[in-house]
Short mmCIF file of C-alpha atoms (C1' of nucleotides) in Angstrom, two decimals:
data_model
loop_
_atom_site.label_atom_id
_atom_site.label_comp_id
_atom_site.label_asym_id
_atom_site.label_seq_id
_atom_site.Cartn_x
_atom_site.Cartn_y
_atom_site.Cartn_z
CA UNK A 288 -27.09 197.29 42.85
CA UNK A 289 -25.29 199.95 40.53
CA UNK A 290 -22.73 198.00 38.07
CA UNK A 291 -20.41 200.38 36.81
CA UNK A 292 -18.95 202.94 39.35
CA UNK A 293 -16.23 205.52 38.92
CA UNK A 294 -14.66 207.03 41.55
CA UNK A 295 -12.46 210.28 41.29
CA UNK A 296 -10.90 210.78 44.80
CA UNK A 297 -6.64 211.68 44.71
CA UNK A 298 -5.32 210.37 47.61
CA UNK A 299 -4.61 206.62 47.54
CA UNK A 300 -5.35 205.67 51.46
CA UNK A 301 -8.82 206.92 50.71
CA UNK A 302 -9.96 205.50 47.17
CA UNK A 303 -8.71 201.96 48.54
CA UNK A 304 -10.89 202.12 51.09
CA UNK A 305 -13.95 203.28 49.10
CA UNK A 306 -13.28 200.43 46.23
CA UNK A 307 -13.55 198.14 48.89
CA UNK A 308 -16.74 199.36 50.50
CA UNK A 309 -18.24 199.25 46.67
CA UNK A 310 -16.74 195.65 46.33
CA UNK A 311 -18.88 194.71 49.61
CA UNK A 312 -21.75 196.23 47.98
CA UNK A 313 -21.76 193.89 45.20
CA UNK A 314 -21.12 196.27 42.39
CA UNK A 315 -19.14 194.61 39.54
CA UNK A 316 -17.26 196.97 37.86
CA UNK A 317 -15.08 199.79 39.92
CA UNK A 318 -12.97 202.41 38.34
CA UNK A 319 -10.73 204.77 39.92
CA UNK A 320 -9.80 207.91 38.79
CA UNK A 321 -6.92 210.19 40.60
CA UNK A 322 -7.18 213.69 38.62
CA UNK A 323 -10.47 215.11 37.81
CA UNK A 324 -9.87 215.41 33.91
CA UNK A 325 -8.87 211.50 33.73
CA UNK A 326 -12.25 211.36 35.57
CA UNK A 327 -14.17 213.04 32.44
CA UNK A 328 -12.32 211.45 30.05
CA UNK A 329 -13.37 207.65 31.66
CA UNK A 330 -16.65 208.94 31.60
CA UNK A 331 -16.97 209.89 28.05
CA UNK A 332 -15.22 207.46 27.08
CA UNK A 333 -18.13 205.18 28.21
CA UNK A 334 -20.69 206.65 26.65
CA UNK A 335 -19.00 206.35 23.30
CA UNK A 336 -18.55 202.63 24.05
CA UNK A 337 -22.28 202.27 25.46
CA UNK A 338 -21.18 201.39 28.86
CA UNK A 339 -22.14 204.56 30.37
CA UNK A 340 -21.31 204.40 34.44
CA UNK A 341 -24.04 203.84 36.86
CA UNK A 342 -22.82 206.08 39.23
CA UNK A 343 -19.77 208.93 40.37
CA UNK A 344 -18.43 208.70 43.67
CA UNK A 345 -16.16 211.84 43.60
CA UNK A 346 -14.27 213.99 46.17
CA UNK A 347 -14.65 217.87 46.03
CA UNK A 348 -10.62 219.25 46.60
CA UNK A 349 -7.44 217.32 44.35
CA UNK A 350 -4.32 218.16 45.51
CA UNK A 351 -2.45 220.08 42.75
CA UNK A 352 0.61 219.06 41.62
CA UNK A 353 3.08 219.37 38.37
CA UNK A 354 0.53 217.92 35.98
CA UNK A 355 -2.14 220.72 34.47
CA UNK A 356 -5.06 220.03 34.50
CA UNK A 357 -8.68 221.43 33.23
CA UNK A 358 -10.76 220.50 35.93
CA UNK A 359 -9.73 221.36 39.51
CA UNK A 360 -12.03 220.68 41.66
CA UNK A 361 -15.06 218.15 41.86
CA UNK A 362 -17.90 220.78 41.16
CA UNK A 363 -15.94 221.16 37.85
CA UNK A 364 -15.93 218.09 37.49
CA UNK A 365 -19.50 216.71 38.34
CA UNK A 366 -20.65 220.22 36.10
CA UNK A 367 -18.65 218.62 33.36
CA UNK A 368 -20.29 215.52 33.82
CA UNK A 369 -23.96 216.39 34.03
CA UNK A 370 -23.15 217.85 30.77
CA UNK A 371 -22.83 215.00 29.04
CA UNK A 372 -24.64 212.80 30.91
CA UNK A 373 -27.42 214.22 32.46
CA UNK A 374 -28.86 211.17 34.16
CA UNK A 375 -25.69 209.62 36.09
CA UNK A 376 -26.06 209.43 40.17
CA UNK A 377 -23.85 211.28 41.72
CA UNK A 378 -22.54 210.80 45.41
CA UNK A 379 -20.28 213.81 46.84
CA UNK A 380 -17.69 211.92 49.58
CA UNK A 381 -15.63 214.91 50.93
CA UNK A 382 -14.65 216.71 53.73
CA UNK A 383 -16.52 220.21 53.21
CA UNK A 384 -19.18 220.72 55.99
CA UNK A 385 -19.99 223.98 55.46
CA UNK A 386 -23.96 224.02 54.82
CA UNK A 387 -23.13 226.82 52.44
CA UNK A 388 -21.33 224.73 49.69
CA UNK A 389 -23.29 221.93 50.30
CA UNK A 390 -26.57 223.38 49.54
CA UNK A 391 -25.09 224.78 46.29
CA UNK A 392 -24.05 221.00 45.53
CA UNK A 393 -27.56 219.93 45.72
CA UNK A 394 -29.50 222.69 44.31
CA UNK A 395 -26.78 223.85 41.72
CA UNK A 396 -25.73 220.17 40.79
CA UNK A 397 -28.32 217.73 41.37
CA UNK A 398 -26.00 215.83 43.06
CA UNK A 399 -28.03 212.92 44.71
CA UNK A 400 -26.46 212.32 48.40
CA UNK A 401 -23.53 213.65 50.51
CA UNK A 402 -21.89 211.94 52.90
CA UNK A 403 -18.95 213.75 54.80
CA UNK A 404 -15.45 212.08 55.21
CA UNK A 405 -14.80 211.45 59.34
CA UNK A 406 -14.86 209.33 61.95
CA UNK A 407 -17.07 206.32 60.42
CA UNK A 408 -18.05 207.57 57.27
CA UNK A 409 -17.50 204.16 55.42
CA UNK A 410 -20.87 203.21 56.84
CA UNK A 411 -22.45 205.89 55.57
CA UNK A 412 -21.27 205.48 52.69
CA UNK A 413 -22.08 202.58 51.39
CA UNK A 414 -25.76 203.39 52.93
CA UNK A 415 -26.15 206.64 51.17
CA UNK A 416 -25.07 204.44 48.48
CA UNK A 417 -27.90 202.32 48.80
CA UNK A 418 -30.27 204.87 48.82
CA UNK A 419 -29.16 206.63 45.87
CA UNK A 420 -29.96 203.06 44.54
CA UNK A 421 -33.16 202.74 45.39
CA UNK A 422 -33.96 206.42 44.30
CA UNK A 423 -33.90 208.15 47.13
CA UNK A 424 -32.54 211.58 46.66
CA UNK A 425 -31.18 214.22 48.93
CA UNK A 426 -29.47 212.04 51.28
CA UNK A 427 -27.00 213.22 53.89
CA UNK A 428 -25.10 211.82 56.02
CA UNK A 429 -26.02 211.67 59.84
CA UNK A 430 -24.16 213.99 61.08
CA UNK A 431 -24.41 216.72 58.43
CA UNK A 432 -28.55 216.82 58.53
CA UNK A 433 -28.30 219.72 61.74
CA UNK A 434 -25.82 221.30 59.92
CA UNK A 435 -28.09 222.24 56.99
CA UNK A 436 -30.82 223.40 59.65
CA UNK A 437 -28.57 226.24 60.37
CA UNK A 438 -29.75 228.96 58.47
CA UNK A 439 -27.02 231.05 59.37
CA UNK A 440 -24.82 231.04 56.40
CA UNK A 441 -27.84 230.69 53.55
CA UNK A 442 -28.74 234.29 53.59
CA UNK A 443 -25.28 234.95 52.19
CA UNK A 444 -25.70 234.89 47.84
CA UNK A 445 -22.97 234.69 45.33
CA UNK A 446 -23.23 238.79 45.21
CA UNK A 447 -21.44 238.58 48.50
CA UNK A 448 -19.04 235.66 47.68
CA UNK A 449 -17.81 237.92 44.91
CA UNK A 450 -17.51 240.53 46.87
CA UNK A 451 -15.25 239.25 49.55
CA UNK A 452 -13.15 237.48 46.89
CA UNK A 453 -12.47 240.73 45.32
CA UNK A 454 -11.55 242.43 48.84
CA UNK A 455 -9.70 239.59 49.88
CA UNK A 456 -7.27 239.81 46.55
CA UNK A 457 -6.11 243.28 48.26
CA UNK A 458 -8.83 245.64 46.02
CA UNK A 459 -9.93 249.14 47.24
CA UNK A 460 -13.49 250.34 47.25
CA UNK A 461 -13.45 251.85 44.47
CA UNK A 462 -12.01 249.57 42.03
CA UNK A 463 -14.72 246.86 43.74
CA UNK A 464 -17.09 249.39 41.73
CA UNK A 465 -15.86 249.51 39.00
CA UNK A 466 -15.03 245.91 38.79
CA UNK A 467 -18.73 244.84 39.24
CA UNK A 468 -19.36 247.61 36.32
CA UNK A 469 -17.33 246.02 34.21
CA UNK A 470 -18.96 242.60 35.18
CA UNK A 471 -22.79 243.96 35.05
CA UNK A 472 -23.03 243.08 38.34
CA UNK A 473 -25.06 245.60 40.73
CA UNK A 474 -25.34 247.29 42.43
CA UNK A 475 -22.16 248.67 42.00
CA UNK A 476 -21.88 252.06 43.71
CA UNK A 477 -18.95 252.30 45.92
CA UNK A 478 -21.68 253.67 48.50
CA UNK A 479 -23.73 250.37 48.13
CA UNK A 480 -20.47 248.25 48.16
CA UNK A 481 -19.33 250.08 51.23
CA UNK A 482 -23.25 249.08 53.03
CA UNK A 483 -23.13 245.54 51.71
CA UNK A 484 -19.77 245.01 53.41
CA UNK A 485 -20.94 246.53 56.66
CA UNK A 486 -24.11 244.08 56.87
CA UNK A 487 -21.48 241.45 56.63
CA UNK A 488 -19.50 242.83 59.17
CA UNK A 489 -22.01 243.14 61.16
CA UNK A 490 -23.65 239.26 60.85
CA UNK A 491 -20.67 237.53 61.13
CA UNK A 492 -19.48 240.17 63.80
CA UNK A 493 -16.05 241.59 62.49
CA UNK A 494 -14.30 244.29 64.02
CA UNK A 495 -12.82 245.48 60.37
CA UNK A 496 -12.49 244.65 57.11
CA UNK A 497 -9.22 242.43 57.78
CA UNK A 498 -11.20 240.80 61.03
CA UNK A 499 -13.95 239.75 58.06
CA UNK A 500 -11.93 238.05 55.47
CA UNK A 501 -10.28 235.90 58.50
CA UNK A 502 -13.86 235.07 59.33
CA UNK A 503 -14.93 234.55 55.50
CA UNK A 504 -11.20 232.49 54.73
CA UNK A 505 -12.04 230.10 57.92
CA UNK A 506 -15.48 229.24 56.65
CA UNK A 507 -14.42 228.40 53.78
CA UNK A 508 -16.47 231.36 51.71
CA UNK A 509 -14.17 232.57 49.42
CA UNK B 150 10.10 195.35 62.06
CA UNK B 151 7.89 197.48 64.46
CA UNK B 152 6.24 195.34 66.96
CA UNK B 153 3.42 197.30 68.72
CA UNK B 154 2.49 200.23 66.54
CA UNK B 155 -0.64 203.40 67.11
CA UNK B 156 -2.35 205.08 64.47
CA UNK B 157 -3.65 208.38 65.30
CA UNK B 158 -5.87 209.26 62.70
CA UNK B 159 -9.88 210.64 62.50
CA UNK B 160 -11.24 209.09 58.94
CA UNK B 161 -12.40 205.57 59.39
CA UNK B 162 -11.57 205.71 55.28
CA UNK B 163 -7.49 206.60 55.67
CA UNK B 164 -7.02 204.42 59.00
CA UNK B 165 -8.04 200.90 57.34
CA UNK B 166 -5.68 201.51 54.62
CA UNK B 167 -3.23 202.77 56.97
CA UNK B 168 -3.79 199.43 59.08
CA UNK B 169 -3.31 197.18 55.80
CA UNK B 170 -0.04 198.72 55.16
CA UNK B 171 0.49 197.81 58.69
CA UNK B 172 0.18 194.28 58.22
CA UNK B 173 1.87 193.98 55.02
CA UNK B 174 5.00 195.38 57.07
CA UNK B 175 4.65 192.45 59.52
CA UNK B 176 3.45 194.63 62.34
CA UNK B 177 1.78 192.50 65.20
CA UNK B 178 0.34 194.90 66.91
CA UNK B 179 -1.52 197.53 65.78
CA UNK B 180 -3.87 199.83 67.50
CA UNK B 181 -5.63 202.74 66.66
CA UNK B 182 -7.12 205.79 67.70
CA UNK B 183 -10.36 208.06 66.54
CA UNK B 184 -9.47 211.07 69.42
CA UNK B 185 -5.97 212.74 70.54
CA UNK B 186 -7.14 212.25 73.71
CA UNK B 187 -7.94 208.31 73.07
CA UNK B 188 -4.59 207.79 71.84
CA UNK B 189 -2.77 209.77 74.74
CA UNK B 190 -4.55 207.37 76.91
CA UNK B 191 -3.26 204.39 75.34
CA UNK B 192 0.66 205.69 74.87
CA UNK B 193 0.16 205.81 79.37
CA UNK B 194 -1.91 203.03 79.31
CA UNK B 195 1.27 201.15 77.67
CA UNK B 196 3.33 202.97 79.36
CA UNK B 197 2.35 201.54 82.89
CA UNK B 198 1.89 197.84 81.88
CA UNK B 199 5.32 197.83 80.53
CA UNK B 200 4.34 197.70 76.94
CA UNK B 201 4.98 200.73 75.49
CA UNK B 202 4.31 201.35 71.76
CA UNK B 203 7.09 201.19 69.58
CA UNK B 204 5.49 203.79 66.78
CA UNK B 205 3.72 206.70 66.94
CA UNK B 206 1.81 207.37 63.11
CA UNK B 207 -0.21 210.65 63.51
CA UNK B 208 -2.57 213.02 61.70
CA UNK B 209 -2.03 216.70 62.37
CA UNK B 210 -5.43 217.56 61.95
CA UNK B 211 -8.77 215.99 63.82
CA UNK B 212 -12.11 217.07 62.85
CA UNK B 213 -14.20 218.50 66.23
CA UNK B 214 -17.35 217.19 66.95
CA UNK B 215 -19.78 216.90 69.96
CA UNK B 216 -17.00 215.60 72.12
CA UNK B 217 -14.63 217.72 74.61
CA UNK B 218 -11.13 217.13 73.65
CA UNK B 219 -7.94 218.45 75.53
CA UNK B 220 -5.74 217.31 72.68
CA UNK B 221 -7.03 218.93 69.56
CA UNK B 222 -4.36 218.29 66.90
CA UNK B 223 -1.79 216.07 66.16
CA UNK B 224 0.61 218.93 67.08
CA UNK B 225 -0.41 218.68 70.73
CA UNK B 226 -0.35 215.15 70.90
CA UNK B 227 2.71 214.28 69.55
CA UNK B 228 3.99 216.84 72.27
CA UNK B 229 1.91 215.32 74.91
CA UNK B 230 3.57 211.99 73.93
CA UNK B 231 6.91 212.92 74.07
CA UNK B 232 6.61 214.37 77.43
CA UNK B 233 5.90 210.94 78.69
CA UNK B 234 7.53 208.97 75.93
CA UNK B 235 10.30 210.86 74.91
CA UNK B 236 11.75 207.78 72.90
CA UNK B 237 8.90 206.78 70.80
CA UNK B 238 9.14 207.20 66.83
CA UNK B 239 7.23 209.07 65.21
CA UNK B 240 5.85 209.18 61.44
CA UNK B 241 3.26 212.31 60.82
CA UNK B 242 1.01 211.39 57.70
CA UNK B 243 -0.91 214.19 56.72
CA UNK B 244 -2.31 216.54 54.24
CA UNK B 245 -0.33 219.56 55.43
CA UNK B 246 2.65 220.58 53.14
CA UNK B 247 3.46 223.86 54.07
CA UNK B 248 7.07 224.12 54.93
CA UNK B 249 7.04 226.45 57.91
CA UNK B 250 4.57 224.16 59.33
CA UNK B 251 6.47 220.85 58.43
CA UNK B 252 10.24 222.31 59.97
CA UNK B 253 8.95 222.77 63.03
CA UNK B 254 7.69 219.33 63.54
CA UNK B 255 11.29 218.32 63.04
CA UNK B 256 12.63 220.58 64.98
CA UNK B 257 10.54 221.36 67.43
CA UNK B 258 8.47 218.36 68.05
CA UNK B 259 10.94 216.08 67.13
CA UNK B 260 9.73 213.53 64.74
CA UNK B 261 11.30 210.95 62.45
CA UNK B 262 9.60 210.88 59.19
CA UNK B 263 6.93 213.24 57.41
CA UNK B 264 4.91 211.76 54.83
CA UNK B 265 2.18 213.92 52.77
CA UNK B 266 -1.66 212.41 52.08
CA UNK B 267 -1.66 212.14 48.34
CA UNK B 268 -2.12 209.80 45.04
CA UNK B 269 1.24 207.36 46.04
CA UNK B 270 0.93 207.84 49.85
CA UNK B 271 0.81 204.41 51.13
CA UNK B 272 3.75 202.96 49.60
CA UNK B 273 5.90 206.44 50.60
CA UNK B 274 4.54 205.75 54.11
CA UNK B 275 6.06 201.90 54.35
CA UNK B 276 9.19 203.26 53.47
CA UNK B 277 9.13 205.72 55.71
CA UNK B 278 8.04 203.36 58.31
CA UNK B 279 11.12 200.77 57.00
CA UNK B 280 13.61 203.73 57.04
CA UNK B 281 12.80 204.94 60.77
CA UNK B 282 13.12 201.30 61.76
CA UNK B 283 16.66 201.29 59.99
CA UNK B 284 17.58 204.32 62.17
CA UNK B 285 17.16 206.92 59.67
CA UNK B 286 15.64 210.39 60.89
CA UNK B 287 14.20 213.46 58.94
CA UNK B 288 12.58 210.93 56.50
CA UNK B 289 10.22 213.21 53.88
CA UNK B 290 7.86 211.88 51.22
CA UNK B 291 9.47 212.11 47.85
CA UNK B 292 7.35 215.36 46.32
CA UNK B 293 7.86 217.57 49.76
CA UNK B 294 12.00 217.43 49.56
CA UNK B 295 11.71 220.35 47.34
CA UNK B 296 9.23 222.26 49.81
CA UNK B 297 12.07 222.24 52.26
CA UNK B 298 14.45 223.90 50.26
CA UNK B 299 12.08 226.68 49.58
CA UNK B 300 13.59 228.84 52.01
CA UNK B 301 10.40 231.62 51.27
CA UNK B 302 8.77 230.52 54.54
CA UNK B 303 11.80 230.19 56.54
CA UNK B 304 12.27 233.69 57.35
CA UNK B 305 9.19 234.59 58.85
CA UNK B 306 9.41 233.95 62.40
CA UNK B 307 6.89 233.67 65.86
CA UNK B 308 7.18 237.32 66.05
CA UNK B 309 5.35 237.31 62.45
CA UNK B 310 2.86 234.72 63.27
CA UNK B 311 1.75 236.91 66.56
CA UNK B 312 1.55 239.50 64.44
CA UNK B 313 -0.77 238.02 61.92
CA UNK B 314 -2.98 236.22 64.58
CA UNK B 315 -3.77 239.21 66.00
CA UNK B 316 -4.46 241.05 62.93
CA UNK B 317 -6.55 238.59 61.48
CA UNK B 318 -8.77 239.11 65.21
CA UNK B 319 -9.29 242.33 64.11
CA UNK B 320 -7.15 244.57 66.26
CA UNK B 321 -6.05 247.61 65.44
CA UNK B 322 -2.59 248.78 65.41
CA UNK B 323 -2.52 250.27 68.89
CA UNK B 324 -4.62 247.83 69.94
CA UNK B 325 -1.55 244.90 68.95
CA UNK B 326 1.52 247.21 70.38
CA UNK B 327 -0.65 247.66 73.58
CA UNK B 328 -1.58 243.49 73.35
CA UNK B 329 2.17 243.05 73.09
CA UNK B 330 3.41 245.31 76.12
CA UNK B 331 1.50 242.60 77.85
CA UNK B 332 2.72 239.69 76.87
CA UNK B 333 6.15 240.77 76.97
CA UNK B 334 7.03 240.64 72.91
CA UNK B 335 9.17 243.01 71.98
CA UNK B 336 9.45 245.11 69.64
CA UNK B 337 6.28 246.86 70.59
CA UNK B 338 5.99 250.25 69.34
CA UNK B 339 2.83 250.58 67.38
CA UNK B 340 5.39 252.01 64.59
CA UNK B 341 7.42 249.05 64.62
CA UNK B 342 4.42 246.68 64.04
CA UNK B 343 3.45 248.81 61.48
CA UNK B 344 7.22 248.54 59.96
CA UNK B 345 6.92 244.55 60.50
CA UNK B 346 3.54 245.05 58.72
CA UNK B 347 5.07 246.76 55.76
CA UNK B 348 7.69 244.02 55.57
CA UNK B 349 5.16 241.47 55.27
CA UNK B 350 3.41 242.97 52.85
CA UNK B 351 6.03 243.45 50.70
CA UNK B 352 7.59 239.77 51.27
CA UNK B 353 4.01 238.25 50.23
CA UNK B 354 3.49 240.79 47.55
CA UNK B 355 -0.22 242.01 49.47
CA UNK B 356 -2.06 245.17 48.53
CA UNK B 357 -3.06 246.07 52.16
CA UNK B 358 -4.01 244.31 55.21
CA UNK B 359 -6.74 242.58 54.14
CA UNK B 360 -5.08 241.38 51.12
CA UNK B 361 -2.05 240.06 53.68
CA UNK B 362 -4.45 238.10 55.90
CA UNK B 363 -6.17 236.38 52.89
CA UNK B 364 -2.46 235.36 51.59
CA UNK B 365 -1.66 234.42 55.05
CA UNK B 366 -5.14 232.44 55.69
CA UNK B 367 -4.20 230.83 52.46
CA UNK B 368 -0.92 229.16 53.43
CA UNK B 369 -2.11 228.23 56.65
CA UNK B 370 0.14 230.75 58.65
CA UNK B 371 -2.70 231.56 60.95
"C1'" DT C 85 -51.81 260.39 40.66
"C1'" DA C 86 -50.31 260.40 45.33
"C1'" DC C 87 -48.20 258.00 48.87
"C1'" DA C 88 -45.35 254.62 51.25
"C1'" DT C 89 -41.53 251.60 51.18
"C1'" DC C 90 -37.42 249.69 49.81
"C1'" DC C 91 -33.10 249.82 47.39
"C1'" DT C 92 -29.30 252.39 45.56
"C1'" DT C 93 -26.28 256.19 45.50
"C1'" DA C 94 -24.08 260.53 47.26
"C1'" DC C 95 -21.76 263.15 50.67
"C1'" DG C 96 -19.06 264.48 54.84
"C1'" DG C 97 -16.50 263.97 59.04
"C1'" DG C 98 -13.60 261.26 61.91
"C1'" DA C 99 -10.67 256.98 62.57
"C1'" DA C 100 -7.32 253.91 60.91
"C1'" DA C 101 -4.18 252.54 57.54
"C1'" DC C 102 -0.45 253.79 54.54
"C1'" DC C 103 4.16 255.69 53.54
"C1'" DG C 104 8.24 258.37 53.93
"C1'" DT C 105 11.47 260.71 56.98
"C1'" DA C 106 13.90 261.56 61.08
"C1'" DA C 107 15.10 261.15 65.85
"C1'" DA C 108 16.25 258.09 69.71
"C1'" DA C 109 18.00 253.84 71.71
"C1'" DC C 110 21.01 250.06 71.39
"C1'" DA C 111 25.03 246.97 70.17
"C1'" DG C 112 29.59 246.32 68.55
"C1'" DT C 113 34.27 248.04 67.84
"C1'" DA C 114 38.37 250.55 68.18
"C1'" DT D 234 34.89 257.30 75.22
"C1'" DA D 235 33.79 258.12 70.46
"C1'" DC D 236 32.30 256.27 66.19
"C1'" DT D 237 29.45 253.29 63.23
"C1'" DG D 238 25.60 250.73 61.97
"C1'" DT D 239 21.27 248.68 63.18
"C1'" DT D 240 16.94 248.54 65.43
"C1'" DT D 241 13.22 250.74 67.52
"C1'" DT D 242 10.28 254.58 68.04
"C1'" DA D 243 8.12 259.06 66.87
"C1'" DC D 244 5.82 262.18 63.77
"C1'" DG D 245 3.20 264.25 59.69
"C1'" DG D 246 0.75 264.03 55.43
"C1'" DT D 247 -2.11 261.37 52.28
"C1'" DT D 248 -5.28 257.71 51.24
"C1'" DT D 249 -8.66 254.51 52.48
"C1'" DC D 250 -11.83 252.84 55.61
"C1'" DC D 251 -15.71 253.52 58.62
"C1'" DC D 252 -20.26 255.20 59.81
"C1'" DG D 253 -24.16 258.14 59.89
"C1'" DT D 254 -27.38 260.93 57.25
"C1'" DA D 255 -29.84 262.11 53.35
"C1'" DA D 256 -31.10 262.46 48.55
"C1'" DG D 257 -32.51 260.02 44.36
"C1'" DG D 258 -34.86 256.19 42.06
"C1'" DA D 259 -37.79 252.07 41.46
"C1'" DT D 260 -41.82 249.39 42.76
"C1'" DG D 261 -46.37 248.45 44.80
"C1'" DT D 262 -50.81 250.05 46.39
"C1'" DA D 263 -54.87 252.79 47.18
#
DNA sequence: TACATCCTTACGGGAAACCGTAAAACAGTA
DNA sequence: TACTGTTTTACGGTTTCCCGTAAGGATGTA
């Protein structure tokens, strides 16, 4: 079994719970991280030392509170990670269940399971754990596998995430355009903008523009 | 100390820790409950063999899955309860910390103590649970007292949240003043919803409509 | 080169949003 | 009743959205 294991998970009544899955599992050294950058810092911190960690067990969301912070969010973090160490295992434990961001965490990340946060997760957990152990890759947990069979959401690219993000911070047409210009990102006719939008409207059936950013906000797209 | 105690709460990895703390408050009895509906059941269940529960500690939120719920959030529960159980104490533990959200559990649903998911949760919630057994009421975790005071939120009413529920449907203007007629929700002259509009917009400094719902999408308004 | 196809951009008309102003309805007070 | 102030409603002009059509441009193929 893996020896050294960091977790990076905020909340308390959740990271207890996870050491003591990982204590069951026979791994000898856990550390627990509750901000993402203390997270980085344990892990470089052990490679300098020669003790790299066997494994990450993060969360994806941290709570923000007064202290600022570089890394936000655990695909900054594990980015950060695979940086600098290329090789470590990574296990994503979070509530997300949109197939959308966790396709990205595979295929963007190389993370090397995900296991979703519910009713008995701590199972799964420590099995996914397992499995990342014995090299399996791509695991997911139970419950999860259907939801990556559902195409529906993998037709939508960054272009389009970009593109609601911009509407949904109050822009116009027009400077949508010329904010993509500025970016290099095309196409970036207000014509082709205006299209793009209405083939969203249209697959995720939205009345309006408003109608489709309340769609888009609830799934977690932008 | 309590005696017979119910956690309400969907992650397997938050309800074990929740349990511990339990115990280490010299709670006899505690029970716990994956569903709304499984925990309504065993608040009558109590009820009717003369044992009623002594402590209600709730999640807001509950993920859906393949079963059919009636009780789909802590909200309704802890209204269903106190139909039944009017007496019963409640603590709500959960990741929700938007004030508008969090008053109306005190004053509308009535509970004792609100404690917020995050890195020093578990000791907040013991002395929450210590302080309702002492008698005290409107009990908040340390880092939410100045989220009350924020009066920002206070000010926007039902009328507003009607408003924004229907916008974010995707109705139109006439559309909501005609939607309103029906229901009886006054005022509903198309203008005057568009006035209300305005006022929003300017209160959550928004762009346009779609800029508004984003905002409002983001503090969990709708 | 000629042709077909797809993607991008341009344009125009009608609907809805946006914004200011003013009239009408209502409540409170003397 | 008359006066005042507030809320609700009505209206008009401008901007933006919405939606169809068509022109321009790039790519692939015979």
């Amino acid at each position: 079994m893996f020896k050294k294991v960091l977790v990076a998970e905020d909340f308390d009544s959740i990271s207890i719970t996870v050491a003591q899955a990982l204590e069951e599992l026979s791994v000898s050294e856990i550390h627990h991280a509750k901000y993402c950058d203390d997270a980085f810092l344990k892990i470089k911190k052990a490679i300098k030392d020669n003790l790299p960690y066997d494994l990450l067990i993060s969360d994806l969301s941290f709570k923000t509170d007064h202290r600022e912070n570089k890394l936000n969010s655990g695909d900054e973090l594990i980015a950060a990670i695979k940086k600098v160490q290329p090789d470590i295992k990574t296990v994503v434990f979070s509530i997300e269940d949109k197939s959308f961001r966790i396709k990205s965490l595979f295929n963007d990340l190389g993370i090397n399971a995900y296991v979703a946060k519910g009713r008995n997760s701590i199972p799964e957990l420590k099995k996914a754990i397992q499995g990342v152990f014995n090299n399996n890759t791509k695991i997911l947990s139970q419950e999860l596998t259907h939801a990556l069979r559902d195409k529906s959401l993998i037709e939508i690219e960054t272009y389009d995430i970009s593109l609601l993000k911009l509407l949904s911070k109050g822009l116009i047409l027009d400077e949508i355009a010329l904010d993509f210009k500025n970016s290099g990102i095309i196409p970036n006719g207000s014509s082709s903008i205006e299209k793009r939008i209405n083939k969203l409207k249209i697959f995720f059936k939205a009345n309006n523009n408003v109608h489709l950013i309340a769609i888009a906000k609830d799934l977690g797209l932008v």
